[in-house]
Coordinates of C-alpha atoms and ligand atoms in Angstrom, one line a residue:
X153 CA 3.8 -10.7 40.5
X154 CA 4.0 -11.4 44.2
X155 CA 2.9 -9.3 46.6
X156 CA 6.7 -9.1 48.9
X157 CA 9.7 -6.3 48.0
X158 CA 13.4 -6.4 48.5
X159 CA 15.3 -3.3 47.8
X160 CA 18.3 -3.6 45.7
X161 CA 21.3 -1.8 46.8
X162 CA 22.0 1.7 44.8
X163 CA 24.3 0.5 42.6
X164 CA 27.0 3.0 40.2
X165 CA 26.7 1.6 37.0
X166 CA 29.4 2.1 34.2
X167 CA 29.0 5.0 31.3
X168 CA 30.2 2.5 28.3
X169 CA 28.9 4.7 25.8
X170 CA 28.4 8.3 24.7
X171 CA 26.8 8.8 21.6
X172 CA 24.2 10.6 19.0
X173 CA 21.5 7.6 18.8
X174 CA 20.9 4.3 20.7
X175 CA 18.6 2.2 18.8
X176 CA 16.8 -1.2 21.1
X177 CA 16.3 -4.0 19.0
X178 CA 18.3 -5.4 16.2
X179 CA 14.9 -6.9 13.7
X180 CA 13.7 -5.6 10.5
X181 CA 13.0 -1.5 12.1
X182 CA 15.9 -1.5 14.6
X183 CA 19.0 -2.6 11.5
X184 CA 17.6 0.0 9.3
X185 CA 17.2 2.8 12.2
X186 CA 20.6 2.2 12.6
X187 CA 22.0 2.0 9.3
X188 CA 20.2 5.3 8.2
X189 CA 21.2 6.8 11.4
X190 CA 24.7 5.9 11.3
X191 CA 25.2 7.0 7.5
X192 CA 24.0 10.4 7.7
X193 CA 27.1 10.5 10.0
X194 CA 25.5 10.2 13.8
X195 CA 27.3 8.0 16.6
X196 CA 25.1 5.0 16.8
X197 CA 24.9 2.2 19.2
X198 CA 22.6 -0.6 18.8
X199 CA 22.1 -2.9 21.5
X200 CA 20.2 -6.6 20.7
X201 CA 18.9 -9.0 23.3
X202 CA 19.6 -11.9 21.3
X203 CA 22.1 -13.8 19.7
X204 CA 21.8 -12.5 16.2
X205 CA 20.4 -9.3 14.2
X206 CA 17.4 -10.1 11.6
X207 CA 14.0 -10.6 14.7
X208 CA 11.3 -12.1 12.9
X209 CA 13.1 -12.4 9.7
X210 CA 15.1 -14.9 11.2
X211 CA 12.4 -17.2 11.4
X212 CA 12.0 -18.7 7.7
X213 CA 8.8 -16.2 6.9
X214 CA 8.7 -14.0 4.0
X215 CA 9.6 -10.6 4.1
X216 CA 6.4 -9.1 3.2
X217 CA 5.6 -5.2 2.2
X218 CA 7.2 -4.5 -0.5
X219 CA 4.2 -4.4 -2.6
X220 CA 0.8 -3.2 -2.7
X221 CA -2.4 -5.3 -4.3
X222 CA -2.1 -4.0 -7.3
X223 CA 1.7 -5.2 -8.0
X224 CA 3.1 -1.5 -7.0
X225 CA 6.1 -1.3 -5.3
X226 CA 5.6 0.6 -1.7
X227 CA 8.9 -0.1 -0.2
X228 CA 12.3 0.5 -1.0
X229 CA 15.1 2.8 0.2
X230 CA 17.3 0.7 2.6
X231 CA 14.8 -2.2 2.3
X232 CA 15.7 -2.3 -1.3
X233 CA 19.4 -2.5 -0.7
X234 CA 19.0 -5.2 2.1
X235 CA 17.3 -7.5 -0.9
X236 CA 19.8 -6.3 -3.1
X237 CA 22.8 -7.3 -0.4
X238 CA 20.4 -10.7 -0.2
X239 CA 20.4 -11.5 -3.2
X240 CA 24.2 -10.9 -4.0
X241 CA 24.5 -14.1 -1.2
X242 CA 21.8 -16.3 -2.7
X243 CA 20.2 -15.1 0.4
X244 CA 17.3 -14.1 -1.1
X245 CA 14.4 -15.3 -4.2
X246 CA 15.9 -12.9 -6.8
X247 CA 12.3 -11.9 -8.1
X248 CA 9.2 -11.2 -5.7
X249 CA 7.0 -14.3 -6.0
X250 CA 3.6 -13.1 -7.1
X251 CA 0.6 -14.0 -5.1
X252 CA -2.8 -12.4 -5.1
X253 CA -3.6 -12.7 -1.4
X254 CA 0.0 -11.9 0.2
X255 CA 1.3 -9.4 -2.3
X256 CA 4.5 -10.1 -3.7
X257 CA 6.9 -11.2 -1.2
X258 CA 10.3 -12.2 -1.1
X259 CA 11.8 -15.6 0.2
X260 CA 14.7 -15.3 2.7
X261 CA 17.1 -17.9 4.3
X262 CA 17.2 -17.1 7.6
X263 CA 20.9 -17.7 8.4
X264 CA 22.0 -15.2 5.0
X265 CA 19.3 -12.7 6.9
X266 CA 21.6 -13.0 10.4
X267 CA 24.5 -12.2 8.5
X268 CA 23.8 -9.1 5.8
X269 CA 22.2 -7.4 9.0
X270 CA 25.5 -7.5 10.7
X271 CA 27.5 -6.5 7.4
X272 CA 25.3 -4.0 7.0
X273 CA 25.4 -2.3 10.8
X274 CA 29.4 -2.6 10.3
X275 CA 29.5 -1.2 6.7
X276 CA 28.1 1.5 8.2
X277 CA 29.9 1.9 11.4
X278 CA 27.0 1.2 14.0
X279 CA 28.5 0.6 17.3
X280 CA 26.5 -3.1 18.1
X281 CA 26.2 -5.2 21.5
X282 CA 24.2 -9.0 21.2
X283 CA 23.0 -10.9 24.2
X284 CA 22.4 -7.3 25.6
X285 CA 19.5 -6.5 27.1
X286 CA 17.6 -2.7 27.6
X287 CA 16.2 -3.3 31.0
X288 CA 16.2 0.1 32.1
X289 CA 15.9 4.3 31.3
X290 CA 16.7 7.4 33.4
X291 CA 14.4 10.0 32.6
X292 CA 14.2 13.5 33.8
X293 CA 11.5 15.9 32.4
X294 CA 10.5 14.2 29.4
X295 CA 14.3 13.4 28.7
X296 CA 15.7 9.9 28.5
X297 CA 19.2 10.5 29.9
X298 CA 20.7 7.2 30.0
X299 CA 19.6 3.6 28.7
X300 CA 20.6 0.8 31.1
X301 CA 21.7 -2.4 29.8
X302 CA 22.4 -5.9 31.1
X303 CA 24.8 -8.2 29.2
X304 CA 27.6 -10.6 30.3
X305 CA 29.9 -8.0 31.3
X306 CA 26.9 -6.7 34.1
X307 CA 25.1 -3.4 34.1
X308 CA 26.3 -0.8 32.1
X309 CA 24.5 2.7 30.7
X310 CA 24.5 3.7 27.1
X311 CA 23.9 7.9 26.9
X312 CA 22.4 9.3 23.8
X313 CA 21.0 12.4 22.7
X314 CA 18.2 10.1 20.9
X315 CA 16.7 6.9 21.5
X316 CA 15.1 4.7 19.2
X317 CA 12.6 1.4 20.5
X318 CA 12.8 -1.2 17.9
X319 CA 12.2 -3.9 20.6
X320 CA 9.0 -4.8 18.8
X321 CA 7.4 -4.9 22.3
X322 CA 8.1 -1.0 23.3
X323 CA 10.2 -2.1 26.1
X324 CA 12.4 0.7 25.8
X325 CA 9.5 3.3 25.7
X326 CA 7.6 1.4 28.6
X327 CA 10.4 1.6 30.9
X328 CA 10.4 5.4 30.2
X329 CA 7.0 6.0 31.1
X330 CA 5.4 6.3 27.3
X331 CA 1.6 5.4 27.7
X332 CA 0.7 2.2 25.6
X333 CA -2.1 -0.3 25.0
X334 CA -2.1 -4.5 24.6
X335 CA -5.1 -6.1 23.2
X336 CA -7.5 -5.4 21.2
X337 CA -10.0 -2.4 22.1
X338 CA -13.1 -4.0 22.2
X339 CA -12.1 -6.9 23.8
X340 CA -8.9 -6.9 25.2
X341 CA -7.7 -10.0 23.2
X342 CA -4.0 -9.5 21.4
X343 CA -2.8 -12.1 18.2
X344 CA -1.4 -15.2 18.6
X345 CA 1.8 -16.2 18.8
X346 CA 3.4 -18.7 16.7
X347 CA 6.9 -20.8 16.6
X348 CA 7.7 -21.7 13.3
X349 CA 9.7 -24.6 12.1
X350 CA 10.8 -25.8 8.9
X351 CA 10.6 -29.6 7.3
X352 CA 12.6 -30.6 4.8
X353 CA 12.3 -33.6 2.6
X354 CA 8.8 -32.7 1.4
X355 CA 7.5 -33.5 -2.1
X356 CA 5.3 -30.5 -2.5
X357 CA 4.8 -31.5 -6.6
X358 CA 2.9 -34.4 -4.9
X359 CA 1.2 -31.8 -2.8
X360 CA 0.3 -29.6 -5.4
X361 CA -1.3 -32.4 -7.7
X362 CA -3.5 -33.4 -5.2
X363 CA -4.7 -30.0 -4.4
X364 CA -6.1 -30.1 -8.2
X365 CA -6.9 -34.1 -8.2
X366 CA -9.3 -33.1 -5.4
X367 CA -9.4 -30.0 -4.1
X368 CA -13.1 -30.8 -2.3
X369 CA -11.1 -32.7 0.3
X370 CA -7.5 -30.8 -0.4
X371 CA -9.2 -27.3 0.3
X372 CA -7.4 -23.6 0.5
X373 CA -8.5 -20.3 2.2
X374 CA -11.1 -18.3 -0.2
X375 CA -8.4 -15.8 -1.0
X376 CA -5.8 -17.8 -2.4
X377 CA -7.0 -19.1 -6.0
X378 CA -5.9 -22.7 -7.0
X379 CA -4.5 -21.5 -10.5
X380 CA -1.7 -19.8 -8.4
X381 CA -0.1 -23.1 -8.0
X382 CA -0.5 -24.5 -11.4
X383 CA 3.5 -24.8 -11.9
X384 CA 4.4 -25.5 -9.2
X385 CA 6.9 -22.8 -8.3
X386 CA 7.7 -21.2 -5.0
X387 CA 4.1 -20.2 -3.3
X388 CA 2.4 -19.3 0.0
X389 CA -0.3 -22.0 0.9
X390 CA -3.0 -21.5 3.4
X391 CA -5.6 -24.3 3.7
X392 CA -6.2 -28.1 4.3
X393 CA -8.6 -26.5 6.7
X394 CA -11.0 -30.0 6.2
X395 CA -7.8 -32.2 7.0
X396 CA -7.5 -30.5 10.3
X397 CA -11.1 -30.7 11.5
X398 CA -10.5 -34.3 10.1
X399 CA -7.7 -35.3 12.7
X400 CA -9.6 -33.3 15.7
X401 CA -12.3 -35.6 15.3
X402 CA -9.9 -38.1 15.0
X403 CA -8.8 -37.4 18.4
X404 CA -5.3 -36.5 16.9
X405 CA -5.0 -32.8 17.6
X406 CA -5.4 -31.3 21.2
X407 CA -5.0 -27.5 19.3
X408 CA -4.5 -26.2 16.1
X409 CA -5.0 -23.5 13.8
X410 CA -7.5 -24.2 11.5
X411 CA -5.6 -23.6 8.3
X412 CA -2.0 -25.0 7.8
X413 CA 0.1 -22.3 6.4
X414 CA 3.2 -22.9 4.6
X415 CA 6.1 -21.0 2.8
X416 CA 8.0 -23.2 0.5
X417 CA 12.0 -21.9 1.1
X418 CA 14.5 -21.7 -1.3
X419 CA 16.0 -24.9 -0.6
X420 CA 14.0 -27.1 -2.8
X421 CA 11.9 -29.9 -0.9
X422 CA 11.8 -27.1 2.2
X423 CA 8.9 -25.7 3.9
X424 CA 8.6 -23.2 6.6
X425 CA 5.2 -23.3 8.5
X426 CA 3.5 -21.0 10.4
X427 CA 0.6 -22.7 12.1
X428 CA 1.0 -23.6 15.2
X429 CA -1.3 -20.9 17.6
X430 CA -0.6 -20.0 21.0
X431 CA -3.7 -17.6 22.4
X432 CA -4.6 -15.5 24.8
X433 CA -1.2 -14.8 26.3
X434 CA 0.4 -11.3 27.3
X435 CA 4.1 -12.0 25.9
X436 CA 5.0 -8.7 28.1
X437 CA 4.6 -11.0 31.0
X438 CA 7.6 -13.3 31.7
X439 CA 5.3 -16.3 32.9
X440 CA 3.2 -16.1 29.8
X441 CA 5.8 -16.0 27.5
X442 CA 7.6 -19.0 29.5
X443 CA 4.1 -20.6 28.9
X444 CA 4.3 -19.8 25.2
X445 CA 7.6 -20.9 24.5
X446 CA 6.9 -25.0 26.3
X447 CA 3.4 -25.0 24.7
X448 CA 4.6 -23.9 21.0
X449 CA 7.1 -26.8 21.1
X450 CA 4.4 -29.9 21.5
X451 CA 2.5 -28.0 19.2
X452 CA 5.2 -28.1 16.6
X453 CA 5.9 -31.3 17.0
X454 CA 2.0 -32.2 17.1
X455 CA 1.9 -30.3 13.8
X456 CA 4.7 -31.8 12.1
X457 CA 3.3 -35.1 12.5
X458 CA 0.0 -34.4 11.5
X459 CA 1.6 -33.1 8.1
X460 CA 3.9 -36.6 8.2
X461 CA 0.3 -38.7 8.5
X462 CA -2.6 -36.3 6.8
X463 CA -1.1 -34.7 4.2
X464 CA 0.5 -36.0 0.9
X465 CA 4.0 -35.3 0.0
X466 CA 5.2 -34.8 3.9
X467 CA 5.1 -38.6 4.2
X468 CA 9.2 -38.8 4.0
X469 CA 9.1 -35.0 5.7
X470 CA 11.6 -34.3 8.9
X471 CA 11.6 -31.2 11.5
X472 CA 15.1 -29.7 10.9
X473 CA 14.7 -26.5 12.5
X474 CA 12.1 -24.3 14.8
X475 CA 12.9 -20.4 15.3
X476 CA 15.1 -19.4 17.8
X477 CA 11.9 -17.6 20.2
X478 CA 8.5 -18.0 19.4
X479 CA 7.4 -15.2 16.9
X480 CA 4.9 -12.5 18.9
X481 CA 2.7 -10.7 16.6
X482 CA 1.6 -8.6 19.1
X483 CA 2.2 -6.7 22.6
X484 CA 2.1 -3.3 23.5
X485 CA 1.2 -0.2 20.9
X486 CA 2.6 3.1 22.3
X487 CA 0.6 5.9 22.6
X488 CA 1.4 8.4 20.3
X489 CA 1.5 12.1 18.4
X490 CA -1.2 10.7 16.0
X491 CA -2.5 6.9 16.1
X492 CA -3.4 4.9 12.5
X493 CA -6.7 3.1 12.8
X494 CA -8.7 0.8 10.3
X495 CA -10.3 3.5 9.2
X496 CA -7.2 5.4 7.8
X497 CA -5.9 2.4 5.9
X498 CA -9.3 1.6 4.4
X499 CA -9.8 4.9 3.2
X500 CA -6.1 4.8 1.7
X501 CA -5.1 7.9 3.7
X502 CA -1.7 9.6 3.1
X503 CA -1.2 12.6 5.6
X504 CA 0.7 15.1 5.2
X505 CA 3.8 13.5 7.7
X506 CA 3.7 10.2 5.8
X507 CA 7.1 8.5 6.2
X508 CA 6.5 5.1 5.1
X509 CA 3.8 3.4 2.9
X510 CA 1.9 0.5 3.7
X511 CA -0.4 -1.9 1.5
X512 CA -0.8 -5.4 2.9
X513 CA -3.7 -6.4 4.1
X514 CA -5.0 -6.2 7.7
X515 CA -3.9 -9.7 8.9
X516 CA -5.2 -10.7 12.3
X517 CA -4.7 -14.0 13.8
X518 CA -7.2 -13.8 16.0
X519 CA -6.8 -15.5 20.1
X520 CA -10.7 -15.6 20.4
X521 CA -11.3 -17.2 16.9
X522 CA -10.3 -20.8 15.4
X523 CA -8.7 -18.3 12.4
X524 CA -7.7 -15.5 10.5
X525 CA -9.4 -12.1 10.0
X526 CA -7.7 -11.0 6.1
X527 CA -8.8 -8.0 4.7
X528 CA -7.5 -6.0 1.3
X529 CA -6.1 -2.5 1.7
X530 CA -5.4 0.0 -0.7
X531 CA -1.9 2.0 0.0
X532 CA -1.5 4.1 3.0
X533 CA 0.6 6.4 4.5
X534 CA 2.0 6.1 8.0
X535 CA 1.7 9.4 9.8
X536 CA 5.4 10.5 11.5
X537 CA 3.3 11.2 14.5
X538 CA 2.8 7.7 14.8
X539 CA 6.5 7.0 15.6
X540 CA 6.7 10.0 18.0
X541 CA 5.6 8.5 21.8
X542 CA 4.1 10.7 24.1
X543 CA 5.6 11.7 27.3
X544 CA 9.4 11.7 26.1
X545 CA 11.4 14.2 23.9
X546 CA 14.2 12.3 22.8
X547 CA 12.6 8.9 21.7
X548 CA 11.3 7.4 18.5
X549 CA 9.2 3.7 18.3
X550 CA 9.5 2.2 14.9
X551 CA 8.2 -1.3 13.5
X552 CA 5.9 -3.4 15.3
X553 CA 5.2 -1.2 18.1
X554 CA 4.3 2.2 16.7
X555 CA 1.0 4.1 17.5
X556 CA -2.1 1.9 15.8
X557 CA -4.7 0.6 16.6
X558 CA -5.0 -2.9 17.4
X559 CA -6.4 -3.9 14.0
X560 CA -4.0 -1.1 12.0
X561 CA -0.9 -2.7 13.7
X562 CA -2.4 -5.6 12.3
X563 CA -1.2 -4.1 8.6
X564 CA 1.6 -1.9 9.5
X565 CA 3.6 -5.2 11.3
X566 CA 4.9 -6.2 7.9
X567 CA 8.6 -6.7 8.0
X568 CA 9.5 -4.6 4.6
X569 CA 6.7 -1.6 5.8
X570 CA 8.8 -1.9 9.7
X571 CA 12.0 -1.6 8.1
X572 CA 10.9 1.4 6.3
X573 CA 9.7 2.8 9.4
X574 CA 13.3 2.1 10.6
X575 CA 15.0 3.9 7.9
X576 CA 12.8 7.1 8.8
X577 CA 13.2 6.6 12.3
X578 CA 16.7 6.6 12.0
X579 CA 16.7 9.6 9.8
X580 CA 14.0 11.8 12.5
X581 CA 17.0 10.9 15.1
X582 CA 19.8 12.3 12.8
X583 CA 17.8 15.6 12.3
X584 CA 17.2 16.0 16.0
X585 CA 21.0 15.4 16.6
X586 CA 21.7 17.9 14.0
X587 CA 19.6 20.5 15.0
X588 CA 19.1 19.9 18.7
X589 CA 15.6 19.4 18.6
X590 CA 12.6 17.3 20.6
X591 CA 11.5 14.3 18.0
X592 CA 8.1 16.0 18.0
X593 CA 9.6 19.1 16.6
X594 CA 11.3 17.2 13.3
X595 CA 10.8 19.5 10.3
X596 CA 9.2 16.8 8.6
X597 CA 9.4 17.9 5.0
X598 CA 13.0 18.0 5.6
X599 CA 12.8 14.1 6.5
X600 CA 10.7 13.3 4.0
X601 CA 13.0 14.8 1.7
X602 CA 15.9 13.3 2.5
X603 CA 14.0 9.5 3.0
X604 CA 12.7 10.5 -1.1
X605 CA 16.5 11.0 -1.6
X606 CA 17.8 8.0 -0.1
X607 CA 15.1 6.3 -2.2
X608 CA 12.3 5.5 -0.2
X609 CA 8.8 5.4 -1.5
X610 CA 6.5 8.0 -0.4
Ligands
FAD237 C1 4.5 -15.7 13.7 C2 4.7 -14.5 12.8 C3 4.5 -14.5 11.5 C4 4.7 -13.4 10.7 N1 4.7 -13.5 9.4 C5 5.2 -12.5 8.6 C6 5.4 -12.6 7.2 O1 5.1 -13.7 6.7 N2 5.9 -11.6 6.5 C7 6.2 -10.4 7.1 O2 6.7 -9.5 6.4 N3 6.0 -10.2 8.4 C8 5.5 -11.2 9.2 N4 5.3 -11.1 10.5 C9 5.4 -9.7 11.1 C10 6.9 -9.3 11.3 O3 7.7 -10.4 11.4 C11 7.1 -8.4 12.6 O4 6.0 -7.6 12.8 C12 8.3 -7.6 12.3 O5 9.4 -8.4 12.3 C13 8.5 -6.5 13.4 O6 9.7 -5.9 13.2 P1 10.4 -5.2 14.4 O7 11.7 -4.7 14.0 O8 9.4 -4.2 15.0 O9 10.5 -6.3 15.6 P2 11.2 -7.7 15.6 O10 11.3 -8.4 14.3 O11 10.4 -8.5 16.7 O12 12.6 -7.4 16.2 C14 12.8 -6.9 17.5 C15 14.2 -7.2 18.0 O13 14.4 -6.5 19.2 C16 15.0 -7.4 20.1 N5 14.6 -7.0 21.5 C17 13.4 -7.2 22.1 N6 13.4 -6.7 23.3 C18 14.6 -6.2 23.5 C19 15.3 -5.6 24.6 N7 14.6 -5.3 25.8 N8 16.6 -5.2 24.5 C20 17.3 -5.5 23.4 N9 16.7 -6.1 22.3 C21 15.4 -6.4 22.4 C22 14.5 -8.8 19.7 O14 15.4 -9.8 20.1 C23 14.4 -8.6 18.2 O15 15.6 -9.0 17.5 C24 5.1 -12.2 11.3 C25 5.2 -12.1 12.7 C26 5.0 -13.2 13.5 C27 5.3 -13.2 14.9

């Protein structure tokens, strides 16, 4: 930021709304917030920067979550009835493809995922607003009073009695003065980013024989056995790590990950793939993510034809379509009531506030190494505490940006495991509205009980 100032004139900015809950951030945690918050009969407004609902899942990744390692289901409740809603549109896999390093997971088409999200928010009467921006909070005493928005229309405020950050990025709770963190602990270093794209016209059969007919050169990542793809069917695949370092030394890549990774879609032929790396770049800072966003797209296109000339079956592949913003695994972590560490999801800890379960495993794409960090969890529990920021009564943070640590976020990111945290999010707010009450003073067996009644797994 430069170092001049201009003062903008005070300004009287519309009241547009007046209502129970204002959720930020229409992705996996925000929808569900929303939904859950709307059906127990609260006023809801949900305001999304983008064009669309859905965030990440819009991307062509699987929704991963659902399950633990050991095949046990860990997430349902609303995340249940989104797959189910899914399904009904051919939006969805209609089984959870097994895989022994990813869990089950469930395939999604991204454009089906854009739409149930808004069926769902109208269904259940959420009040929405797309290209709208939070850019703002009043605060007095702890209390947000009003959320500020920017959208086509100008400025307007939105006043709730709750607020709910579901940016992914905390931007809501930032803006209100919540204490957070970016980076890992030790060394200040956050994930990559990555924009994925999908190419169709791929032979993976082709693929998939020569990962048999020679898997010396045709290598995967330790985790993933080879049997898994004996079939052929719908898979995960992370590897052709040799092929890489091949074509570096070839002179054909300037930067890559080391491992492609790709998630065949439910369009046959179709692969999305998550590869490309961006590092080292604080996506909280508008010149770093303008940075990221140029640099993904060579790298995409680098990547796509490196698959087109190393790797057999994408000979006849094309690029039909890259996500709609680069997907940010990381920015800030709010500081919060309690924080989740390692250490708490390798013991398997379930306090006594758990509101959500988690079970994938800690998954870091690391900036200051050529790879991935992928370790096995058991099932945890995610504290309540860890959606309650400090410094502000009236606000919840759900999905991506909850209290962890570096490394915990790192398991808790999952889209099924943030749209659970959505679901209770949205449920804390209701019981606040209905009893008048800070977030931090949620009875929480009361929330837990009605989350267990709605179906959610605790
Ligand atoms: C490259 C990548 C690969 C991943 N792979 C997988 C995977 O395979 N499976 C899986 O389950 N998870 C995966 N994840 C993790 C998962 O997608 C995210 O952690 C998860 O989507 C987070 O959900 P969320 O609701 O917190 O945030 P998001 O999905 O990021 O949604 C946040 C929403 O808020 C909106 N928003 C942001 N700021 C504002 C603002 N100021 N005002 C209004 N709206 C705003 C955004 O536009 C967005 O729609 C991946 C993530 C990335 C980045």
């Amino acid at each position: 930021m430069g170092d001049k100032f201009i003062l903008e004139k005070p300004r009287k900015t519309p009241v547009t709304e007046n209502v129970d809950v204002f959720v930020a951030g229409g992705g996996p945690s925000g929808v569900m917030a929303a939904i859950a918050a709307a059906r127990l009969g609260c006023s809801v407004v949900l305001a999304e920067s983008k064009a669309y609902f859905g965030g990440a899942a819009t991307m062509g990744l699987p929704i991963q979550g659902y399950y633990n390692q050991d095949n046990q289901r860990i997430v349902a409740g609303l995340a249940e009835e989104f797959r189910q809603h899914l399904i009904k549109k051919n939006g969805a896999s209609k089984e959870f493809i097994q895989c022994t390093m990813h869990n089950p997971f469930l395939i999604v088409d991204p454009e089906k995922v854009k739409l149930v999200c808004a069926e769902m928010l109208k269904q259940a009467g959420v009040r929405f607003l797309l290209h709208t921006q939070v850019v703002d909070t009043i605060v007095e005493d702890g209390v947000i009073q009003a959320v500020l928005l920017e959208g086509k229309s100008g400025r307007e405020a939105v006043v709730a009695k709750q607020y709910i950050d579901c940016t992914g990025d905390a931007d809501l709770a930032a803006r209100s003065g919540v204490p957070f963190s970016i980076g890992s602990e030790k060394d200040g270093t956050t994930q990559a980013s990555t924009l994925n794209f999908r190419m169709d016209s791929v032979d993976i059969q082709v693929l998939v024989r020569a990962l048999f007919d020679n898997p010396k050169r045709y290598d995967l990542h330790h985790l993933l056995p080879r049997e898994q793809f004996r079939g052929g069917g719908h898979h995960i695949m992370v590897g052709l790590g040799n092929l890489i370092e091949e074509a570096k030394s070839e002179g054909f890549m300037t930067d890559a990950w080391s491992f492609v990774n790709y998630i065949t879609q439910l369009d046959e032929n179709a692969v999305s793939i998550n590869s490309v790396h961006v590092k080292n770049k604080n996506a909280c800072d508008t010149r770093d993510l303008t940075f990221i966003e140029v640099e993904a797209r060579n790298l995409v296109q680098e990547m796509a034809q490196f698959l087109k000339l190393y790797v057999p079956g994408f000979e006849n592949s094309r690029l039909t379509f890259t996500a709609g913003w680069s997907g940010i695994r990381e920015t800030r972590r709010v500081h919060g009531e309690k924080t989740i560490t390692a250490d708490d999801i390798l013991a398997g800890n379930r306090p006594q506030d758990t509101i959500a379960l988690g079970g994938y495993p800690i998954d870091i794409h690391s900036s200051n190494e050529n790879g991935l960090v992928f370790q096995k969890v058991p099932t945890y529990g995610i504290s309540y505490g860890c959606l309650v920021p400090l410094q502000c009564n009236n606000l919840l943070v759900a999905g991506r940006s909850i209290s962890a640590t570096h490394e915990a976020m790192a398991s808790t990111r999952l889209m099924a495991q943030c749209m659970a945290m959505g679901e209770a999010a949205g449920t804390a707010a209701f019981i606040c509205v209905e009893n008048g009450c800070f977030t931090r003073d949620v009875d929480v067996s009361k929330l837990r009980s009605i989350l267990d009644f709605h179906g959610a797994c605790l």
